[in-house]
Each structure stands twice: as structure tokens, then as C-alpha cells.
Amino acid sequence: MIGVFDSGFGGLSTVKELIKLFPQHDMLYLGDSARAPYGNRSTETVIKYTQEGVEFLFSKGAKMVLLACNTASTDALRFLQQKYGNEKKVLGALIPAVEEALEKTKYGNIGVVGTRGTIVAGNFEKEILKRSVFLYHPASKKAQKIPKVFSQSCPLLVPLIEEGWIKKPETRMILKKYLLKLKSCHIDTLILGCTHYPLLEKEFAKKMGKNCILINSGKAQAQKFKEYLHLHQEIAQTLSQNGTRQFFTTDCPERFAELGSQFLGQKIGDVQKIEF
Ligand code: DGL
């Protein structure tokens, strides 16, 4: 089974993309809604919560776990990968989005939006700049320029989206304010580095204009995971394919099912509550 962990139900936007590419794979999802949002929490807290969530998924039979949550990927991925080594595989949401942004950027002006925790940590920026050497490699005919990264935290967007205020003028106004600086930097590629932002993708597109490519981190994660499994047949073969989905939450299952279906794009039936 593929395990997917998120701070709440936002990671279901990643599951939606995974289902498109892996319709038969069994999936287990845990959303830690009782302790969400993670976006404003300290790194230590996010590591502790993420580790508990990931271990729960492994204990339920996940053969590998994807961190759909960008904040958890920022704070906890490296810690977990070092802790588990090759024993238990955990993959994050950042590097797939970074790779896609570097593949698609025309002029190397890359913007990143995310929660406060994600943006303050600066990991998107570090990962982009780490790879920028490849843009200079003589064998690469891609770009002549070192990428420039412009980041913006958008802490109000998660609560607005969870309130269902996607089409409200207040949300559009706040988004416009958040994007002002990025627009003035002539961003040509923008990473939506948060599970919730795909729900506002049309608004982001309208505000950034048609010359800016949007990178949906969940979509990038699903696509790169496909490529990863292609290269790692030994892991691909351990993943069962009976088309089952199991959903777990640490908070109210009814609210999870109701809000989660907007992210998943389909109705969620049975949700089980767990406690740590
Ligand atoms: N899942 C989080 C992320 O992608 C957003 C919600 C939260 O702050 O917990 O960063």
C-alpha cells in the first residue's frame, strides 16, 4: 500500500493526482486534523507529529509513505530519511515541484508560495539553487541564467480555503496583496507549495497572468513518484493493487469527509478516527 500523510485533509489534493496515475494501487491516508495547521508550528513540533503519523501508516501496512504536506516535507523529511535509512521509504513534496519548476522555467525567475513554516525555512529556495549548477552545465542547453527565487508566505490562505471562501472577494483581495511583490519581480514560474493552493489555482492563474507557469506540488509529486517507481521496480512490486482506499483522521471523521471531498474531487465514504 502507498501511505500518504498530511497535516489535515489538504493532502487529498495530492491523492487526487495519485489516483489519476495509480488507479489500482491501494492507498492509506492519514490527516492529522486535530493538530493542524502545521504551517505556523515550530520545526520540532512538526517533526514529532509527522513521525507519529508516518509510523502509524507503516504500522497499518504502508510499504512507503509520501508526505503530501509541504510543511512536513520542509521540516521533517530529512530527519525521517536519516532515521529510517533504507528500511522505510519516505518521500516528500518539495523536490518534485523544484525539479518541475527548473524544467519549465523560461527565464529562471521562480516564485514560491506556501505556509509561513515552509517559506521561513527556505528549503524550496535552497533546493532550487542547489540544482541550478545543472543549468550552467555545458551539456545542458536549458537555460543560461542562474535562477532567482522569490518567496512569499500566504498564512491566511489555508484558513480561508478551509472556510470554503474560495470564491469570496475578500479571498481574491488577500491573494492579490500576497502576489503583488512576486508580480513585480516578473516571475515566470510559480510553485504552489502548499496542499491547499490547488483549490485556488484559477485565481492564482488570473492574478499571475498567462505568461506565468503554475506548478502544483501535488501533481508534480504524483508524476515524479511514477518516474521513481519506474526506476525502482523492487519497490513498485511491493505495492498492492486492489483499488482500495482507507482514510484516517485524528479529528472529526464527518468534517474530514465533508471538507476532504472538495480536495479529493470525489465523495469520501468511510473515515476512521485514530488517536496518538
Ligand atoms: N498541508 C500544509 C502544507 O502543505 C498546509 C496546512 C497546514 O498548515 O497544516 O504546507
Short mmCIF file of C-alpha atoms and ligand atoms in Angstrom, two decimals:
data_model
loop_
_atom_site.label_atom_id
_atom_site.label_comp_id
_atom_site.label_asym_id
_atom_site.label_seq_id
_atom_site.Cartn_x
_atom_site.Cartn_y
_atom_site.Cartn_z
CA MET A 1 0.00 0.00 0.00
CA ILE A 2 1.03 3.60 -0.60
CA GLY A 3 0.77 5.68 2.57
CA VAL A 4 0.06 9.40 2.29
CA PHE A 5 0.50 11.69 5.26
CA ASP A 6 -0.75 15.24 5.68
CA SER A 7 -1.44 17.68 8.48
CA GLY A 8 -5.14 17.53 7.60
CA PHE A 9 -7.29 16.96 4.54
CA GLY A 10 -5.35 19.24 2.13
CA GLY A 11 -3.15 16.31 1.14
CA LEU A 12 -6.16 14.77 -0.53
CA SER A 13 -5.40 17.14 -3.43
CA THR A 14 -2.24 15.02 -3.86
CA VAL A 15 -4.21 11.78 -3.52
CA LYS A 16 -6.47 13.05 -6.32
CA GLU A 17 -3.40 13.26 -8.57
CA LEU A 18 -2.06 9.90 -7.37
CA ILE A 19 -5.36 8.20 -8.17
CA LYS A 20 -5.18 9.51 -11.75
CA LEU A 21 -1.78 7.86 -12.21
CA PHE A 22 -2.26 4.83 -9.96
CA PRO A 23 -5.97 3.95 -10.10
CA GLN A 24 -5.42 0.38 -8.92
CA HIS A 25 -2.90 0.97 -6.15
CA ASP A 26 -4.10 0.55 -2.59
CA MET A 27 -3.78 3.78 -0.61
CA LEU A 28 -3.83 4.67 3.05
CA TYR A 29 -4.25 8.30 4.05
CA LEU A 30 -3.78 9.93 7.42
CA GLY A 31 -4.72 13.56 8.03
CA ASP A 32 -3.70 14.89 11.42
CA SER A 33 -6.56 17.41 11.50
CA ALA A 34 -6.69 17.54 15.32
CA ARG A 35 -3.24 19.15 15.34
CA ALA A 36 -3.46 21.09 12.06
CA PRO A 37 -2.49 23.55 10.80
CA TYR A 38 1.20 22.72 10.87
CA GLY A 39 2.10 25.86 8.91
CA ASN A 40 2.74 28.08 11.93
CA ARG A 41 4.25 25.41 14.24
CA SER A 42 7.87 25.01 15.26
CA THR A 43 10.14 22.61 13.38
CA GLU A 44 10.48 20.33 16.45
CA THR A 45 6.71 20.02 16.76
CA VAL A 46 6.22 19.30 13.06
CA ILE A 47 8.93 16.61 13.21
CA LYS A 48 7.30 14.95 16.22
CA TYR A 49 3.79 14.97 14.72
CA THR A 50 4.98 13.85 11.30
CA GLN A 51 6.97 10.97 12.74
CA GLU A 52 3.93 9.77 14.69
CA GLY A 53 1.78 9.96 11.58
CA VAL A 54 4.27 8.20 9.34
CA GLU A 55 4.81 5.40 11.87
CA PHE A 56 1.08 4.89 12.10
CA LEU A 57 0.89 4.43 8.32
CA PHE A 58 3.76 1.93 8.33
CA SER A 59 2.11 0.05 11.20
CA LYS A 60 -1.04 -0.23 9.06
CA GLY A 61 0.88 -1.85 6.21
CA ALA A 62 2.12 1.05 4.07
CA LYS A 63 5.20 -0.03 2.12
CA MET A 64 6.24 3.54 1.60
CA VAL A 65 4.94 6.92 2.69
CA LEU A 66 4.59 10.14 0.75
CA LEU A 67 4.48 13.36 2.75
CA ALA A 68 1.87 15.37 0.88
CA CYS A 69 2.21 18.23 3.35
CA ASN A 70 4.76 20.79 2.20
CA THR A 71 5.34 21.98 5.77
CA ALA A 72 6.01 18.43 6.99
CA SER A 73 8.26 17.82 3.98
CA THR A 74 10.16 21.01 4.79
CA ASP A 75 10.67 20.27 8.47
CA ALA A 76 10.63 16.51 8.86
CA LEU A 77 11.61 14.75 5.63
CA ARG A 78 15.38 14.82 6.09
CA PHE A 79 15.07 13.78 9.74
CA LEU A 80 12.89 10.80 8.84
CA GLN A 81 15.02 9.72 5.89
CA GLN A 82 18.12 9.74 8.08
CA LYS A 83 16.34 7.89 10.85
CA TYR A 84 14.88 5.13 8.68
CA GLY A 85 17.67 4.80 6.12
CA ASN A 86 16.71 2.19 3.56
CA GLU A 87 14.45 0.37 5.96
CA LYS A 88 11.37 2.53 5.46
CA LYS A 89 10.96 4.78 2.45
CA VAL A 90 9.55 8.29 2.91
CA LEU A 91 9.36 10.81 0.05
CA GLY A 92 8.47 14.50 0.25
CA ALA A 93 6.64 17.12 -1.77
CA LEU A 94 9.35 19.72 -2.34
CA ILE A 95 11.89 18.18 -4.70
CA PRO A 96 9.33 17.07 -7.33
CA ALA A 97 7.99 20.64 -7.51
CA VAL A 98 11.50 22.08 -7.64
CA GLU A 99 12.52 19.74 -10.47
CA GLU A 100 9.41 20.56 -12.45
CA ALA A 101 9.92 24.30 -11.94
CA LEU A 102 13.51 24.05 -13.17
CA GLU A 103 12.39 22.03 -16.19
CA LYS A 104 9.73 24.57 -17.11
CA THR A 105 11.14 27.99 -16.21
CA LYS A 106 11.98 30.11 -19.23
CA TYR A 107 13.98 32.89 -17.64
CA GLY A 108 14.81 31.39 -14.25
CA ASN A 109 12.57 33.72 -12.26
CA ILE A 110 10.88 31.29 -9.91
CA GLY A 111 8.36 32.23 -7.25
CA VAL A 112 7.34 30.08 -4.30
CA VAL A 113 4.23 30.47 -2.16
CA GLY A 114 3.50 28.42 0.93
CA THR A 115 2.74 28.49 4.63
CA ARG A 116 4.86 30.59 6.96
CA GLY A 117 6.80 27.49 8.15
CA THR A 118 7.61 26.41 4.61
CA ILE A 119 8.71 29.84 3.44
CA VAL A 120 10.69 30.81 6.54
CA ALA A 121 12.67 27.55 6.37
CA GLY A 122 13.69 28.49 2.81
CA ASN A 123 14.06 24.86 1.67
CA PHE A 124 12.41 25.39 -1.72
CA GLU A 125 14.91 28.13 -2.41
CA LYS A 126 17.86 26.02 -1.22
CA GLU A 127 16.81 23.05 -3.34
CA ILE A 128 16.37 25.24 -6.43
CA LEU A 129 19.74 26.89 -6.00
CA LYS A 130 21.47 23.57 -5.28
CA ARG A 131 20.33 22.28 -8.65
CA SER A 132 20.98 25.49 -10.53
CA VAL A 133 24.51 24.32 -11.28
CA PHE A 134 22.95 21.95 -13.80
CA LEU A 135 21.53 24.90 -15.64
CA TYR A 136 25.11 26.03 -16.17
CA HIS A 137 26.45 22.65 -17.13
CA PRO A 138 27.77 22.84 -20.70
CA ALA A 139 25.81 19.72 -21.62
CA SER A 140 22.60 21.46 -20.61
CA LYS A 141 21.04 23.54 -23.33
CA LYS A 142 18.28 24.60 -20.98
CA ALA A 143 18.94 27.99 -19.53
CA GLN A 144 21.75 30.43 -19.42
CA LYS A 145 20.76 32.05 -16.21
CA ILE A 146 21.13 31.13 -12.54
CA PRO A 147 17.57 31.02 -11.25
CA LYS A 148 16.39 33.73 -8.93
CA VAL A 149 13.91 32.68 -6.28
CA PHE A 150 11.27 34.94 -4.78
CA SER A 151 9.26 33.57 -1.88
CA GLN A 152 6.06 34.69 -0.26
CA SER A 153 4.26 33.16 2.69
CA CYS A 154 0.48 33.29 2.48
CA PRO A 155 -0.64 32.32 6.00
CA LEU A 156 -4.24 33.46 5.59
CA LEU A 157 -4.99 31.26 2.59
CA VAL A 158 -5.26 27.91 4.40
CA PRO A 159 -7.97 29.10 6.84
CA LEU A 160 -9.85 30.90 4.04
CA ILE A 161 -9.85 27.80 1.86
CA GLU A 162 -10.92 25.62 4.78
CA GLU A 163 -13.79 28.04 5.42
CA GLY A 164 -14.88 27.44 1.82
CA TRP A 165 -14.18 31.09 0.94
CA ILE A 166 -12.64 30.21 -2.39
CA LYS A 167 -14.80 32.50 -4.49
CA LYS A 168 -15.21 35.35 -1.99
CA PRO A 169 -13.96 38.83 -2.93
CA GLU A 170 -12.10 39.01 0.40
CA THR A 171 -10.00 35.98 -0.60
CA ARG A 172 -9.27 37.47 -4.03
CA MET A 173 -8.20 40.72 -2.37
CA ILE A 174 -5.86 38.96 0.08
CA LEU A 175 -4.38 36.85 -2.70
CA LYS A 176 -3.78 39.96 -4.79
CA LYS A 177 -1.90 41.54 -1.89
CA TYR A 178 0.23 38.44 -1.35
CA LEU A 179 1.14 38.28 -5.04
CA LEU A 180 1.98 41.97 -5.51
CA LYS A 181 5.69 41.54 -4.78
CA LEU A 182 6.01 38.38 -6.87
CA LYS A 183 4.32 40.08 -9.81
CA SER A 184 6.70 43.00 -9.65
CA CYS A 185 9.62 40.51 -9.79
CA HIS A 186 8.42 39.20 -13.19
CA ILE A 187 8.07 35.61 -12.06
CA ASP A 188 7.73 33.22 -15.00
CA THR A 189 7.11 30.10 -12.89
CA LEU A 190 5.29 29.90 -9.57
CA ILE A 191 5.41 26.90 -7.24
CA LEU A 192 2.18 26.44 -5.31
CA GLY A 193 3.98 24.96 -2.31
CA CYS A 194 1.00 24.04 -0.17
CA THR A 195 -1.58 21.28 -0.36
CA HIS A 196 -4.45 23.78 -0.23
CA TYR A 197 -3.48 26.09 -3.05
CA PRO A 198 -4.65 23.91 -5.97
CA LEU A 199 -8.16 24.87 -4.89
CA LEU A 200 -7.25 28.47 -5.71
CA GLU A 201 -5.29 27.59 -8.84
CA LYS A 202 -7.63 29.52 -11.16
CA GLU A 203 -7.32 32.63 -9.00
CA PHE A 204 -3.53 32.30 -8.91
CA ALA A 205 -3.52 31.93 -12.70
CA LYS A 206 -5.71 35.01 -13.17
CA LYS A 207 -3.57 37.13 -10.90
CA MET A 208 -0.19 36.00 -12.28
CA GLY A 209 -1.23 36.22 -15.93
CA LYS A 210 -0.79 33.82 -18.81
CA ASN A 211 2.99 34.12 -19.02
CA CYS A 212 3.47 32.54 -15.62
CA ILE A 213 3.52 28.74 -15.34
CA LEU A 214 1.98 27.35 -12.17
CA ILE A 215 3.48 24.25 -10.54
CA ASN A 216 1.01 22.26 -8.46
CA SER A 217 3.20 20.49 -5.89
CA GLY A 218 0.80 17.54 -5.50
CA LYS A 219 0.65 16.96 -9.24
CA ALA A 220 4.43 17.17 -9.50
CA GLN A 221 4.79 14.75 -6.59
CA ALA A 222 2.48 12.18 -8.20
CA GLN A 223 4.27 12.46 -11.56
CA LYS A 224 7.77 12.16 -10.07
CA PHE A 225 6.58 9.24 -7.93
CA LYS A 226 5.58 7.46 -11.11
CA GLU A 227 9.06 8.01 -12.51
CA TYR A 228 10.57 6.88 -9.20
CA LEU A 229 8.63 3.60 -9.25
CA HIS A 230 9.64 3.05 -12.84
CA LEU A 231 13.28 3.21 -11.75
CA HIS A 232 12.71 1.20 -8.55
CA GLN A 233 10.87 -1.88 -9.68
CA GLU A 234 11.86 -3.68 -6.48
CA ILE A 235 9.71 -1.16 -4.55
CA ALA A 236 6.95 -0.96 -7.18
CA GLN A 237 6.46 -4.71 -6.87
CA THR A 238 5.74 -4.46 -3.14
CA LEU A 239 2.76 -2.12 -3.69
CA SER A 240 -0.54 -3.97 -3.77
CA GLN A 241 -3.13 -3.10 -6.43
CA ASN A 242 -6.69 -3.88 -5.39
CA GLY A 243 -8.04 -0.35 -5.82
CA THR A 244 -8.74 0.16 -2.08
CA ARG A 245 -8.59 3.48 -0.19
CA GLN A 246 -8.54 3.87 3.58
CA PHE A 247 -8.85 7.25 5.26
CA PHE A 248 -7.81 8.05 8.82
CA THR A 249 -8.07 11.30 10.74
CA THR A 250 -7.17 12.41 14.24
CA ASP A 251 -10.26 14.66 14.39
CA CYS A 252 -13.93 14.54 13.48
CA PRO A 253 -14.45 11.95 10.66
CA GLU A 254 -17.62 13.69 9.38
CA ARG A 255 -15.86 17.04 8.90
CA PHE A 256 -12.92 15.25 7.31
CA ALA A 257 -15.23 13.50 4.84
CA GLU A 258 -17.12 16.71 4.02
CA LEU A 259 -14.16 19.05 3.52
CA GLY A 260 -11.88 16.34 2.22
CA SER A 261 -14.16 15.52 -0.70
CA GLN A 262 -13.57 19.02 -2.10
CA PHE A 263 -9.84 18.31 -2.18
CA LEU A 264 -10.21 14.76 -3.46
CA GLY A 265 -12.77 15.75 -6.07
CA GLN A 266 -14.98 12.81 -5.12
CA LYS A 267 -17.07 11.68 -2.20
CA ILE A 268 -15.26 10.10 0.73
CA GLY A 269 -17.11 7.24 2.37
CA ASP A 270 -15.73 5.66 5.46
CA VAL A 271 -13.27 7.65 7.62
CA GLN A 272 -11.76 6.17 10.77
CA LYS A 273 -10.71 8.27 13.75
CA ILE A 274 -7.43 7.49 15.46
CA GLU A 275 -5.67 8.95 18.48
CA PHE A 276 -1.99 9.22 19.31
N1 DGL B 1 -0.60 20.81 4.48
C1 DGL B 1 0.02 22.10 4.74
C2 DGL B 1 1.09 22.36 3.67
O1 DGL B 1 1.04 21.83 2.58
C3 DGL B 1 -1.00 23.23 4.79
C4 DGL B 1 -1.90 23.16 6.01
C5 DGL B 1 -1.16 23.32 7.31
O2 DGL B 1 -0.60 24.39 7.58
O3 DGL B 1 -1.17 22.36 8.07
O4 DGL B 1 2.00 23.13 3.91
#
